[in-house]
Amino acid sequence: MILGIESTAHTFGIAVVDNGKVLSNVRDMYTTEKGGIVPLDSAKHHKEVFSRVYKEALEKAGIANDENQIKAIAFSQGPGIPPCLLAGLHITKELSKRLNVPVIPINHCIAHLEIGALTGAKDPVLLYASGANTQIIAYAAGKYRVFGETLDLGVGNFIDTFARHAGIGFPGGPKIAALAEKASEEVKNNLIELPYSIKGMDVAFSGAQTKLKQLLDSKKYPLEDLSYSLQETIFAMLVEASERALAHTGKKELLIGGGVGCNKRLQEMCKIMCEERGCKFFSPEIQFLVDNAGMIAYLGEILFNKKLFVEVDNVSELDIRPRERTDDVEVSWKD
Ligand code: ATP
Ligand code: FE2
């Protein structure tokens, strides 16, 4: 069995995978009443919840009294927030020493893509829409390549910032989604206009952010109508960029990943686009869309089976990679 550890941002998670099956996938999320993530606090949270999350993950996998079933530890090496990544690295190093097992460093973004295999997707374009990240990734010529990405902030952070400004707390995504469902018929026929910014396969949100803030402050529109217009406009940008990536790569599958991928309307829009182009749309279970250790352990096992791990004697030299890019990763585990 392979143990996975996730700690890149606000979520701390531990999972156990055996033979491509996720036996347990336990998460604990650091939240704030107002404001965003305080990196040191989030890292502190990860250290505090570790013992409990570890115990629960082993119990759920049925190995509470049999730690020796763990043959290796996969951990999120990057990208992410440095103090959070360091918390995960320290935990990984200690566990590796104690259990005397090797370590498999994992790129978090690629794990979001590889876990898509559980949905049946074989060679998809990934629309990775999370808090900090917004990228369109696909495998081509030996690497995972970023075909398009945000030029400023991640789509989730953009939505969360708007929600915070509207005073409805964090995370804002699910709240904005609920508000959008209550939008007026009028706005559904005639959206409140927001900057639609897409260049090739890249997108940008800061124009829409400024405009939304102004509209909110003007108190001219109900929050429901603003939320609706936000979703329709911003998601259309993501879907358009994804469609271009499908056309460019000639791939026939679109996979969604990241917390914003939980949004039902975004999923619906992706599905419509895919149907229109004769492509298939895949969306993992919620537990694998948000940050989770299941995907880390899952990819970890694939690498482990290809002998791509760091022996326990060399584990002390491992470091975090806060800025690791998807296309920096040498993909030597694929045939
Ligand atoms: P990463 O480290 O991969 O960038 P992350 O730390 O931002 O990820 P995720 O769990 O992937 O974490 O995504 C969190 C984001 O998902 C938040 O911005 C949250 O508002 C958003 N979100 C969650 N559910 C929904 C939803 N139903 N609709 C829209 N956004 C959602
Ligand atoms: Fe993520």
CSV table of C-alpha atoms and ligand atoms in Angstrom, one decimal:
chain,number,residue,atom,x,y,z
A,1,MET,CA,0.0,0.0,0.0
A,2,ILE,CA,1.1,3.6,-0.7
A,3,LEU,CA,0.5,6.4,1.7
A,4,GLY,CA,-0.2,9.9,0.3
A,5,ILE,CA,0.3,13.2,2.0
A,6,GLU,CA,-1.2,16.5,0.7
A,7,SER,CA,-0.4,19.9,2.3
A,8,THR,CA,0.1,22.5,-0.5
A,9,ALA,CA,-2.4,25.1,0.8
A,10,HIS,CA,-5.4,25.0,3.1
A,11,THR,CA,-6.1,21.3,3.0
A,12,PHE,CA,-4.1,18.7,4.9
A,13,GLY,CA,-4.9,15.2,3.8
A,14,ILE,CA,-3.7,11.6,4.1
A,15,ALA,CA,-4.8,8.7,2.0
A,16,VAL,CA,-4.0,5.0,1.4
A,17,VAL,CA,-4.0,3.5,-2.0
A,18,ASP,CA,-3.6,-0.2,-3.0
A,19,ASN,CA,-3.6,-1.4,-6.6
A,20,GLY,CA,-5.2,1.7,-8.0
A,21,LYS,CA,-7.9,1.7,-5.4
A,22,VAL,CA,-8.2,4.6,-2.9
A,23,LEU,CA,-8.9,2.8,0.4
A,24,SER,CA,-9.1,6.0,2.4
A,25,ASN,CA,-8.9,9.7,1.7
A,26,VAL,CA,-9.1,11.8,4.8
A,27,ARG,CA,-9.0,15.6,4.7
A,28,ASP,CA,-9.0,18.5,7.2
A,29,MET,CA,-9.3,22.0,5.9
A,30,TYR,CA,-7.9,25.2,7.5
A,31,THR,CA,-10.6,27.9,7.3
A,32,THR,CA,-10.8,31.5,8.3
A,33,GLU,CA,-13.7,33.6,9.5
A,34,LYS,CA,-12.7,36.4,7.3
A,35,GLY,CA,-9.7,37.1,5.1
A,36,GLY,CA,-7.6,34.6,3.2
A,37,ILE,CA,-5.0,32.0,4.1
A,38,VAL,CA,-2.4,33.0,6.6
A,39,PRO,CA,0.5,30.7,5.5
A,40,LEU,CA,2.0,30.1,8.9
A,41,ASP,CA,-1.4,29.5,10.5
A,42,SER,CA,-2.3,27.0,7.8
A,43,ALA,CA,1.1,25.2,8.2
A,44,LYS,CA,0.4,25.1,12.0
A,45,HIS,CA,-3.0,23.6,11.3
A,46,HIS,CA,-1.4,20.9,9.2
A,47,LYS,CA,1.0,19.9,12.0
A,48,GLU,CA,-1.8,19.9,14.6
A,49,VAL,CA,-4.2,17.7,12.7
A,50,PHE,CA,-1.6,15.3,11.4
A,51,SER,CA,-1.9,12.6,14.1
A,52,ARG,CA,-5.6,12.4,14.0
A,53,VAL,CA,-5.8,12.5,10.2
A,54,TYR,CA,-3.1,9.8,9.9
A,55,LYS,CA,-4.9,7.5,12.4
A,56,GLU,CA,-8.2,7.9,10.7
A,57,ALA,CA,-6.7,7.2,7.2
A,58,LEU,CA,-5.1,4.0,8.5
A,59,GLU,CA,-8.3,2.9,10.3
A,60,LYS,CA,-10.4,3.5,7.2
A,61,ALA,CA,-7.9,1.5,5.1
A,62,GLY,CA,-8.1,-1.3,7.6
A,63,ILE,CA,-4.4,-1.1,8.6
A,64,ALA,CA,-4.7,0.7,12.0
A,65,ASN,CA,-2.6,-2.0,13.6
A,66,ASP,CA,-0.5,-2.8,10.6
A,67,GLU,CA,1.6,0.2,9.6
A,68,ASN,CA,4.0,-2.2,7.9
A,69,GLN,CA,1.6,-2.5,5.0
A,70,ILE,CA,2.8,0.9,3.9
A,71,LYS,CA,5.5,0.4,1.3
A,72,ALA,CA,6.2,4.0,0.4
A,73,ILE,CA,5.1,7.6,1.1
A,74,ALA,CA,4.0,9.9,-1.7
A,75,PHE,CA,3.9,13.6,-0.9
A,76,SER,CA,3.0,16.9,-2.6
A,77,GLN,CA,6.3,18.5,-3.3
A,78,GLY,CA,4.8,21.5,-5.1
A,79,PRO,CA,3.6,23.9,-6.3
A,80,GLY,CA,2.1,25.5,-3.2
A,81,ILE,CA,2.6,27.8,-0.3
A,82,PRO,CA,6.1,27.2,1.2
A,83,PRO,CA,5.3,26.9,4.9
A,84,CYS,CA,2.4,24.5,4.1
A,85,LEU,CA,4.7,22.4,1.8
A,86,LEU,CA,7.4,22.3,4.5
A,87,ALA,CA,4.9,21.0,7.1
A,88,GLY,CA,4.1,18.1,4.7
A,89,LEU,CA,7.8,17.5,3.9
A,90,HIS,CA,8.7,17.3,7.6
A,91,ILE,CA,5.9,14.9,8.3
A,92,THR,CA,7.0,12.8,5.3
A,93,LYS,CA,10.6,12.7,6.4
A,94,GLU,CA,9.8,11.6,9.9
A,95,LEU,CA,7.3,8.9,8.8
A,96,SER,CA,9.7,7.6,6.1
A,97,LYS,CA,12.4,7.2,8.8
A,98,ARG,CA,10.1,5.6,11.3
A,99,LEU,CA,8.6,3.1,8.8
A,100,ASN,CA,11.8,2.7,6.9
A,101,VAL,CA,10.2,3.2,3.5
A,102,PRO,CA,11.1,5.3,0.4
A,103,VAL,CA,9.5,8.5,-0.6
A,104,ILE,CA,7.8,9.5,-3.9
A,105,PRO,CA,7.7,13.3,-4.6
A,106,ILE,CA,4.6,14.3,-6.5
A,107,ASN,CA,3.6,17.4,-8.5
A,108,HIS,CA,0.2,18.4,-7.2
A,109,CYS,CA,-1.2,19.6,-10.6
A,110,ILE,CA,-0.3,16.5,-12.4
A,111,ALA,CA,-1.9,14.4,-9.7
A,112,HIS,CA,-5.2,16.3,-10.4
A,113,LEU,CA,-4.9,15.1,-14.0
A,114,GLU,CA,-3.8,11.5,-13.4
A,115,ILE,CA,-6.6,10.8,-10.9
A,116,GLY,CA,-8.9,11.5,-13.8
A,117,ALA,CA,-8.1,7.9,-14.9
A,118,LEU,CA,-10.6,6.7,-12.3
A,119,THR,CA,-13.4,8.3,-14.4
A,120,GLY,CA,-12.3,6.4,-17.4
A,121,ALA,CA,-10.6,9.3,-19.2
A,122,LYS,CA,-7.6,8.0,-21.1
A,123,ASP,CA,-5.8,11.0,-22.7
A,124,PRO,CA,-7.7,14.1,-21.7
A,125,VAL,CA,-7.3,17.8,-21.8
A,126,LEU,CA,-7.5,18.9,-18.1
A,127,LEU,CA,-9.3,22.1,-17.2
A,128,TYR,CA,-7.7,22.6,-13.8
A,129,ALA,CA,-9.7,25.3,-12.0
A,130,SER,CA,-8.9,25.6,-8.3
A,131,GLY,CA,-8.3,28.5,-5.9
A,132,ALA,CA,-4.7,29.3,-6.7
A,133,ASN,CA,-4.5,27.6,-10.1
A,134,THR,CA,-6.2,27.9,-13.5
A,135,GLN,CA,-4.5,26.0,-16.2
A,136,ILE,CA,-5.4,23.9,-19.3
A,137,ILE,CA,-3.0,21.0,-19.3
A,138,ALA,CA,-2.5,18.0,-21.6
A,139,TYR,CA,0.1,15.4,-22.3
A,140,ALA,CA,2.0,15.9,-25.5
A,141,ALA,CA,5.4,14.8,-26.7
A,142,GLY,CA,6.7,13.3,-23.4
A,143,LYS,CA,5.5,16.1,-21.1
A,144,TYR,CA,2.4,17.5,-19.5
A,145,ARG,CA,2.1,20.9,-21.2
A,146,VAL,CA,0.3,24.0,-20.2
A,147,PHE,CA,-1.7,25.1,-23.2
A,148,GLY,CA,-3.4,28.0,-21.4
A,149,GLU,CA,-3.5,29.5,-18.0
A,150,THR,CA,-4.5,32.5,-16.1
A,151,LEU,CA,-2.3,35.6,-16.5
A,152,ASP,CA,-3.2,37.0,-13.1
A,153,LEU,CA,-5.2,35.2,-10.4
A,154,GLY,CA,-6.7,31.8,-10.0
A,155,VAL,CA,-10.4,31.5,-10.8
A,156,GLY,CA,-11.2,30.3,-7.3
A,157,ASN,CA,-9.3,33.1,-5.6
A,158,PHE,CA,-11.1,35.5,-8.0
A,159,ILE,CA,-14.5,34.2,-6.9
A,160,ASP,CA,-13.5,34.1,-3.2
A,161,THR,CA,-12.3,37.7,-3.4
A,162,PHE,CA,-15.6,38.8,-4.8
A,163,ALA,CA,-17.4,36.9,-2.1
A,164,ARG,CA,-15.3,38.3,0.6
A,165,HIS,CA,-16.0,41.8,-0.7
A,166,ALA,CA,-19.7,41.0,-0.7
A,167,GLY,CA,-19.3,39.9,3.0
A,168,ILE,CA,-20.3,36.3,2.6
A,169,GLY,CA,-17.2,34.5,3.9
A,170,PHE,CA,-14.7,31.9,2.6
A,171,PRO,CA,-14.9,29.8,0.6
A,172,GLY,CA,-17.1,31.8,-1.6
A,173,GLY,CA,-17.5,29.5,-4.6
A,174,PRO,CA,-20.4,27.4,-3.3
A,175,LYS,CA,-22.1,30.5,-1.9
A,176,ILE,CA,-21.9,32.4,-5.2
A,177,ALA,CA,-23.2,29.3,-7.0
A,178,ALA,CA,-26.2,29.2,-4.7
A,179,LEU,CA,-26.9,32.9,-5.2
A,180,ALA,CA,-26.6,32.6,-9.0
A,181,GLU,CA,-29.5,30.1,-9.0
A,182,LYS,CA,-31.7,32.8,-7.6
A,183,ALA,CA,-30.9,35.4,-10.2
A,184,SER,CA,-33.7,37.3,-11.9
A,185,GLU,CA,-35.2,36.2,-15.2
A,186,GLU,CA,-34.2,39.6,-16.6
A,187,VAL,CA,-30.5,39.1,-16.0
A,188,LYS,CA,-30.7,35.5,-17.3
A,189,ASN,CA,-31.8,37.0,-20.7
A,190,ASN,CA,-29.4,39.9,-20.5
A,191,LEU,CA,-26.2,39.5,-18.5
A,192,ILE,CA,-24.6,42.3,-16.6
A,193,GLU,CA,-21.6,43.0,-18.9
A,194,LEU,CA,-18.2,42.1,-17.5
A,195,PRO,CA,-14.8,42.2,-19.1
A,196,TYR,CA,-14.3,39.0,-21.1
A,197,SER,CA,-10.6,38.5,-21.3
A,198,ILE,CA,-9.1,35.7,-23.3
A,199,LYS,CA,-6.0,35.7,-25.3
A,200,GLY,CA,-5.3,32.6,-27.3
A,201,MET,CA,-5.8,29.9,-24.5
A,202,ASP,CA,-4.9,32.3,-21.7
A,203,VAL,CA,-7.4,34.0,-19.5
A,204,ALA,CA,-7.3,37.0,-17.1
A,205,PHE,CA,-9.7,38.0,-14.4
A,206,SER,CA,-8.4,41.2,-12.9
A,207,GLY,CA,-10.6,43.4,-15.2
A,208,ALA,CA,-13.7,41.5,-14.2
A,209,GLN,CA,-12.6,41.8,-10.6
A,210,THR,CA,-12.3,45.5,-10.7
A,211,LYS,CA,-15.6,45.9,-12.5
A,212,LEU,CA,-17.5,43.6,-10.1
A,213,LYS,CA,-16.2,45.5,-7.2
A,214,GLN,CA,-17.4,48.8,-8.7
A,215,LEU,CA,-20.8,47.3,-9.4
A,216,LEU,CA,-21.1,45.9,-5.9
A,217,ASP,CA,-20.2,49.2,-4.4
A,218,SER,CA,-22.7,51.0,-6.6
A,219,LYS,CA,-25.4,48.9,-5.0
A,220,LYS,CA,-27.2,49.0,-8.3
A,221,TYR,CA,-27.6,45.3,-8.8
A,222,PRO,CA,-28.7,42.4,-6.5
A,223,LEU,CA,-25.9,40.1,-5.5
A,224,GLU,CA,-27.8,37.2,-7.1
A,225,ASP,CA,-27.7,38.9,-10.5
A,226,LEU,CA,-24.0,39.8,-10.1
A,227,SER,CA,-23.2,36.2,-9.1
A,228,TYR,CA,-25.1,34.9,-12.1
A,229,SER,CA,-23.3,37.2,-14.5
A,230,LEU,CA,-20.0,36.4,-12.9
A,231,GLN,CA,-20.4,32.7,-13.4
A,232,GLU,CA,-21.7,32.8,-17.0
A,233,THR,CA,-19.0,35.2,-18.1
A,234,ILE,CA,-16.0,33.7,-16.3
A,235,PHE,CA,-17.0,30.1,-17.0
A,236,ALA,CA,-17.5,30.9,-20.7
A,237,MET,CA,-13.9,32.0,-20.8
A,238,LEU,CA,-12.7,28.8,-19.3
A,239,VAL,CA,-14.9,26.7,-21.6
A,240,GLU,CA,-13.7,28.7,-24.7
A,241,ALA,CA,-10.0,28.2,-23.7
A,242,SER,CA,-10.6,24.5,-23.1
A,243,GLU,CA,-12.3,24.1,-26.5
A,244,ARG,CA,-9.3,25.7,-28.2
A,245,ALA,CA,-7.0,23.3,-26.4
A,246,LEU,CA,-9.2,20.4,-27.6
A,247,ALA,CA,-9.1,21.7,-31.2
A,248,HIS,CA,-5.3,22.3,-31.0
A,249,THR,CA,-4.3,19.0,-29.6
A,250,GLY,CA,-6.9,16.9,-31.4
A,251,LYS,CA,-7.8,15.2,-28.2
A,252,LYS,CA,-11.4,13.9,-27.6
A,253,GLU,CA,-11.7,14.1,-23.9
A,254,LEU,CA,-12.1,17.0,-21.4
A,255,LEU,CA,-11.5,16.3,-17.7
A,256,ILE,CA,-12.2,18.8,-15.0
A,257,GLY,CA,-10.2,19.2,-11.8
A,258,GLY,CA,-9.8,21.6,-8.9
A,259,GLY,CA,-12.3,22.9,-6.3
A,260,VAL,CA,-14.1,25.2,-8.8
A,261,GLY,CA,-14.7,22.1,-10.9
A,262,CYS,CA,-17.3,21.2,-8.2
A,263,ASN,CA,-19.5,23.9,-9.7
A,264,LYS,CA,-22.5,22.3,-11.4
A,265,ARG,CA,-23.0,25.2,-13.9
A,266,LEU,CA,-19.3,25.0,-15.0
A,267,GLN,CA,-19.7,21.2,-15.4
A,268,GLU,CA,-22.9,21.7,-17.5
A,269,MET,CA,-21.2,24.3,-19.8
A,270,CYS,CA,-18.2,22.0,-20.3
A,271,LYS,CA,-20.6,19.1,-21.1
A,272,ILE,CA,-22.5,21.2,-23.7
A,273,MET,CA,-19.3,22.2,-25.4
A,274,CYS,CA,-18.0,18.7,-25.5
A,275,GLU,CA,-21.3,17.3,-26.9
A,276,GLU,CA,-21.2,19.9,-29.6
A,277,ARG,CA,-17.7,18.9,-30.7
A,278,GLY,CA,-18.2,15.2,-30.3
A,279,CYS,CA,-16.0,14.9,-27.3
A,280,LYS,CA,-16.5,13.3,-23.9
A,281,PHE,CA,-16.6,15.1,-20.7
A,282,PHE,CA,-15.3,13.6,-17.4
A,283,SER,CA,-15.7,14.8,-13.9
A,284,PRO,CA,-14.2,13.0,-10.9
A,285,GLU,CA,-16.0,12.6,-7.6
A,286,ILE,CA,-16.0,15.7,-5.4
A,287,GLN,CA,-13.4,14.1,-3.0
A,288,PHE,CA,-10.9,14.0,-5.9
A,289,LEU,CA,-11.8,17.4,-7.3
A,290,VAL,CA,-10.8,19.4,-4.3
A,291,ASP,CA,-7.3,19.2,-2.8
A,292,ASN,CA,-6.8,15.7,-1.5
A,293,ALA,CA,-4.2,13.1,-0.7
A,294,GLY,CA,-6.0,10.3,-2.6
A,295,MET,CA,-4.7,11.7,-5.9
A,296,ILE,CA,-1.2,12.0,-4.5
A,297,ALA,CA,-1.1,8.4,-3.3
A,298,TYR,CA,-2.7,7.2,-6.6
A,299,LEU,CA,0.0,8.8,-8.8
A,300,GLY,CA,2.6,7.8,-6.1
A,301,GLU,CA,1.7,4.1,-6.7
A,302,ILE,CA,2.2,4.5,-10.4
A,303,LEU,CA,5.6,6.0,-9.9
A,304,PHE,CA,6.5,3.5,-7.2
A,305,ASN,CA,5.8,0.6,-9.6
A,306,LYS,CA,8.2,2.2,-12.1
A,307,LYS,CA,10.8,2.4,-9.3
A,308,LEU,CA,10.7,6.2,-9.4
A,309,PHE,CA,11.2,6.9,-5.7
A,310,VAL,CA,13.8,8.2,-3.3
A,311,GLU,CA,15.5,5.6,-1.1
A,312,VAL,CA,15.1,6.1,2.6
A,313,ASP,CA,18.8,6.9,2.9
A,314,ASN,CA,18.5,9.9,0.6
A,315,VAL,CA,15.2,11.2,1.9
A,316,SER,CA,16.9,13.8,4.2
A,317,GLU,CA,18.1,15.6,1.0
A,318,LEU,CA,14.5,16.1,-0.3
A,319,ASP,CA,13.2,19.7,-0.6
A,320,ILE,CA,9.9,21.4,-1.5
A,321,ARG,CA,9.3,22.9,-4.9
A,322,PRO,CA,6.9,25.8,-4.3
A,323,ARG,CA,7.1,27.1,-7.9
A,324,GLU,CA,7.4,23.9,-9.8
A,325,ARG,CA,5.7,24.2,-13.1
A,326,THR,CA,3.7,21.4,-14.7
A,327,ASP,CA,6.0,21.3,-17.7
A,328,ASP,CA,9.1,21.2,-15.6
A,329,VAL,CA,8.3,17.6,-14.6
A,330,GLU,CA,10.0,14.8,-16.3
A,331,VAL,CA,7.3,12.4,-17.2
A,332,SER,CA,9.1,9.1,-17.3
A,333,TRP,CA,6.4,6.9,-15.9
A,334,LYS,CA,4.2,6.9,-19.0
A,335,ASP,CA,4.7,4.5,-21.9
B,1,ATP,P1,-4.7,24.4,-5.5
B,1,ATP,O1,-3.7,24.3,-4.5
B,1,ATP,O2,-4.8,23.2,-6.4
B,1,ATP,O3,-4.7,25.7,-6.3
B,1,ATP,P2,-6.8,25.2,-3.7
B,1,ATP,O4,-5.9,25.2,-2.6
B,1,ATP,O5,-7.2,26.4,-4.2
B,1,ATP,O6,-6.1,24.3,-4.8
B,1,ATP,P3,-9.2,23.5,-4.1
B,1,ATP,O7,-9.8,22.7,-3.0
B,1,ATP,O8,-8.8,22.8,-5.3
B,1,ATP,O9,-8.1,24.3,-3.3
B,1,ATP,O10,-10.2,24.7,-4.5
B,1,ATP,C1,-10.8,25.6,-3.6
B,1,ATP,C2,-11.6,26.6,-4.4
B,1,ATP,O11,-12.8,26.0,-5.0
B,1,ATP,C3,-12.1,27.8,-3.6
B,1,ATP,O12,-11.8,29.0,-4.3
B,1,ATP,C4,-13.6,27.6,-3.6
B,1,ATP,O13,-14.4,28.8,-3.5
B,1,ATP,C5,-13.9,26.8,-4.9
B,1,ATP,N1,-15.1,26.1,-4.9
B,1,ATP,C6,-15.5,25.0,-4.1
B,1,ATP,N2,-16.7,24.6,-4.4
B,1,ATP,C7,-17.1,25.4,-5.4
B,1,ATP,C8,-18.4,25.5,-6.2
B,1,ATP,N3,-19.4,24.7,-6.0
B,1,ATP,N4,-18.4,26.5,-7.2
B,1,ATP,C9,-17.4,27.3,-7.4
B,1,ATP,N5,-16.2,27.2,-6.7
B,1,ATP,C10,-16.1,26.3,-5.7
B,2,FE2,FE,-5.3,21.5,-6.1
